[in-house]
XYZ file of C-alpha atoms in Angstrom:
265
model
C -5.126 -24.057 -15.593
C -2.523 -23.848 -12.957
C -1.613 -20.436 -11.612
C -0.576 -21.327 -8.148
C 3.261 -21.258 -9.048
C 2.913 -17.427 -9.798
C 1.002 -16.529 -6.617
C 3.149 -14.688 -4.033
C 1.874 -16.258 -0.854
C 0.530 -19.860 -1.362
C -0.806 -21.491 1.796
C -1.724 -25.188 0.974
C -2.797 -28.067 2.985
C -5.040 -28.487 6.104
C -5.749 -25.171 7.934
C -6.382 -24.469 11.550
C -8.763 -21.939 13.209
C -5.863 -19.457 13.094
C -5.914 -19.468 9.397
C -9.553 -18.573 9.203
C -9.071 -15.979 11.950
C -6.377 -14.398 9.719
C -8.831 -14.190 6.881
C -11.308 -12.524 9.111
C -8.894 -10.150 10.413
C -7.664 -9.073 7.074
C -11.043 -8.829 5.642
C -12.003 -6.465 8.458
C -8.995 -4.370 7.805
C -9.962 -4.205 4.087
C -13.522 -2.952 4.849
C -12.471 -0.644 7.515
C -9.726 1.021 5.432
C -11.968 1.159 2.364
C -14.632 3.008 4.560
C -12.133 5.457 5.942
C -10.777 6.122 2.463
C -14.151 6.902 1.025
C -14.834 9.190 3.958
C -11.867 11.343 2.917
C -13.547 12.337 -0.151
C -16.364 13.854 1.603
C -14.144 15.604 4.253
C -15.130 19.204 4.092
C -12.081 20.488 6.110
C -8.454 20.642 5.034
C -6.791 20.732 1.601
C -9.164 18.949 -0.912
C -6.325 17.553 -3.049
C -4.433 16.291 0.029
C -7.655 14.655 1.251
C -8.293 12.998 -2.048
C -4.703 11.555 -2.062
C -5.136 10.145 1.405
C -8.374 8.646 0.439
C -6.942 7.142 -2.766
C -4.033 5.857 -0.625
C -6.184 3.994 1.798
C -8.467 2.604 -1.028
C -5.430 1.547 -3.054
C -3.770 -0.141 0.082
C -6.912 -1.887 0.953
C -7.529 -3.167 -2.551
C -3.837 -4.498 -2.649
C -4.475 -6.195 0.677
C -7.627 -7.717 -0.909
C -5.270 -9.223 -3.557
C -3.309 -10.944 -0.914
C -6.467 -11.970 0.926
C -7.668 -13.663 -2.308
C -4.312 -15.408 -2.638
C -4.712 -16.857 1.083
C -8.199 -17.705 0.653
C -7.377 -19.712 -2.632
C -9.710 -17.485 -4.809
C -7.404 -17.358 -7.712
C -6.944 -21.160 -7.720
C -10.511 -21.791 -7.807
C -11.359 -18.949 -10.065
C -8.253 -18.433 -12.347
C -10.193 -16.044 -14.569
C -9.704 -13.519 -11.874
C -6.004 -13.663 -11.873
C -4.575 -10.264 -12.608
C -7.875 -8.463 -11.616
C -6.656 -4.914 -11.352
C -6.744 -4.447 -7.524
C -2.924 -4.479 -7.062
C -1.447 -0.843 -6.687
C 1.894 -1.211 -4.910
C 3.566 1.292 -7.132
C 0.798 3.897 -6.467
C 1.186 3.882 -2.728
C 4.489 5.802 -2.360
C 3.297 8.595 -4.844
C -0.098 8.950 -3.039
C 1.682 9.187 0.406
C 4.073 11.897 -0.793
C 1.443 14.082 -2.454
C -0.786 13.889 0.550
C 2.005 15.117 2.882
C 3.270 17.763 0.233
C -0.155 19.211 -0.462
C -1.126 19.263 3.178
C 2.052 21.138 4.118
C 1.919 23.505 1.095
C -1.828 23.738 0.049
C -0.864 26.588 -2.273
C 1.200 24.260 -4.424
C 0.026 23.912 -8.046
C 0.760 20.733 -9.879
C 3.147 21.031 -12.792
C 4.260 19.024 -15.935
C 7.160 17.972 -13.822
C 5.093 16.135 -11.343
C 3.943 13.639 -14.156
C 7.142 11.611 -13.789
C 5.795 10.461 -10.309
C 2.879 8.868 -11.897
C 4.633 6.927 -14.792
C 5.139 3.675 -12.807
C 1.626 3.747 -11.031
C -0.018 4.195 -14.407
C 2.011 1.641 -16.207
C 0.984 -0.822 -13.287
C -2.653 -0.080 -13.672
C -2.406 -0.549 -17.542
C -0.425 -3.658 -17.206
C -3.039 -5.257 -14.737
C -5.951 -4.282 -17.020
C -4.201 -5.541 -20.146
C -3.354 -8.971 -18.464
C -6.903 -9.307 -16.789
C -8.611 -9.240 -20.287
C -5.776 -11.435 -21.830
C -6.427 -15.170 -22.635
C -6.069 -17.716 -19.995
C -3.106 -19.297 -21.731
C -1.299 -15.980 -21.976
C -1.814 -15.366 -18.346
C -0.550 -18.901 -17.413
C 2.438 -18.542 -19.666
C 3.386 -15.024 -18.619
C 2.511 -15.089 -14.994
C 4.597 -13.374 -12.417
C 7.975 -12.682 -13.806
C 11.295 -11.845 -11.911
C 12.091 -8.853 -13.954
C 8.574 -7.527 -14.365
C 8.521 -3.966 -13.102
C 4.689 -4.161 -12.450
C 4.311 -7.601 -10.790
C 7.321 -9.690 -9.595
C 10.551 -9.523 -7.816
C 11.639 -6.119 -9.539
C 8.174 -4.667 -8.778
C 8.622 -5.664 -5.041
C 12.105 -4.062 -5.195
C 10.663 -0.928 -6.676
C 7.898 -0.736 -4.193
C 10.343 -1.048 -1.170
C 12.727 1.399 -2.595
C 10.083 4.076 -3.592
C 8.259 3.878 -0.426
C 11.455 4.650 1.655
C 12.395 7.240 -0.785
C 9.058 9.110 -0.668
C 8.925 8.905 3.163
C 12.251 10.553 3.062
C 11.078 13.346 0.570
C 7.994 13.803 2.378
C 9.760 14.260 5.561
C 11.944 16.931 4.076
C 8.764 18.938 3.338
C 7.655 18.612 6.950
C 11.039 19.690 8.312
C 11.092 22.650 5.882
C 7.589 23.579 6.971
C 8.514 23.410 10.580
C 11.358 25.985 10.153
C 10.294 29.471 11.367
C 6.686 28.293 12.036
C 5.055 29.963 15.030
C 1.260 29.373 14.335
C -0.133 26.758 16.796
C -2.406 25.322 14.313
C 0.227 24.937 11.641
C 2.659 23.318 14.148
C -0.087 20.819 14.989
C -0.374 19.998 11.302
C 3.378 19.595 11.207
C 3.418 17.338 14.230
C 0.793 15.097 12.910
C 2.461 14.743 9.563
C 5.785 13.922 11.291
C 4.063 11.379 13.443
C 2.438 9.745 10.397
C 5.816 9.416 8.696
C 7.828 8.178 11.854
C 5.425 5.348 12.680
C 5.005 4.416 8.906
C 8.765 4.218 8.549
C 9.155 1.717 11.483
C 6.171 -0.387 10.339
C 7.411 -0.524 6.880
C 10.749 -1.658 8.111
C 9.127 -4.578 9.474
C 7.485 -5.424 6.315
C 10.631 -4.969 4.400
C 12.406 -7.442 6.653
C 10.003 -10.134 5.890
C 10.157 -9.420 2.039
C 13.999 -9.368 1.971
C 14.271 -12.419 4.218
C 11.992 -14.384 1.861
C 13.828 -13.225 -1.193
C 17.340 -13.879 0.071
C 16.328 -17.301 1.551
C 14.896 -18.410 -1.857
C 17.797 -16.944 -4.191
C 20.790 -18.059 -1.836
C 19.452 -21.082 -0.255
C 16.529 -22.296 -2.544
C 14.293 -22.083 0.685
C 10.775 -20.943 0.010
C 9.669 -19.321 3.238
C 6.340 -18.554 1.604
C 5.553 -22.181 2.030
C 5.988 -21.824 5.886
C 2.556 -20.834 6.989
C 3.622 -18.987 10.095
C 6.008 -16.919 7.974
C 3.643 -16.307 5.227
C 0.876 -15.196 7.785
C 3.313 -12.865 9.556
C 4.447 -11.495 6.296
C 1.037 -10.481 5.179
C 0.233 -9.220 8.734
C 3.225 -6.930 8.356
C 1.676 -5.415 5.305
C -1.696 -5.173 6.820
C -0.083 -3.389 9.869
C 1.045 -0.546 7.541
C -2.637 -0.087 6.362
C -3.772 -0.421 9.970
C -1.566 2.570 11.109
C -2.898 4.521 7.860
C -6.518 3.738 9.006
C -5.810 4.727 12.610
C -4.120 8.133 11.615
C -6.883 8.749 9.050
C -9.766 8.065 11.697
C -8.023 10.614 13.915
C -7.849 13.131 11.163
C -11.583 12.651 10.399
C -12.527 12.701 14.085
C -11.042 15.769 15.294
C -9.037 17.271 12.361
C -11.215 20.377 12.285
C -11.096 21.098 16.095
C -7.515 20.076 16.868
C -5.764 21.140 13.698
C -7.989 24.239 12.921
C -8.586 22.898 9.248
C -10.669 25.325 7.412
């Protein structure tokens, strides 16, 4: 059964030491981020729901990176039964980031029915992958990765990029709103950290967006598959890993001195 045509980052042929070094670096990033994410669930200070959202954000990001790692390592080609294993959560990432910031800025906020709309696509993607994972091998091979699939394909990538930028913008609005008329030093530091999180995240996500759009435009208009260029494919996945790296660094800082510096109760 051939699934390679549906894989987003194929790297074929002979590999150099840099390829294996890349696999090691990505694996280390996955393990590190999973560890930090789990620790957020045990964080005693700060807003519990905000902590849970950030923990889930790190874990979901790490598992999505693990999906790309499995592509690079050729796991899906060797074990096609693992294709569509539900570890791909691109559409959950923007929502989790948004609610982490929103609940951190406004811990008194109570979730409402109107919040459910933010979880439609994330839940839909999870259900889709679970359904596909337990489907027959022939069905997986025939369906594969579709252009207009909102959960896994070109449309999904477009939704991911658009939603991530949109939710960064909306989260920043809450940070700016919180900053107005704020005098308490501890609260000001929380605003500063949240603003720094979003600022750096915006820039590193712009880099990742450049690689995704360059690949898409090259393929659609010039029939040039840049994913077959090993250097480009490696830099593309590193740009995704770079986002997770920043989230992990920020999370480690909050875990290390959040109670002392931010005066989290």
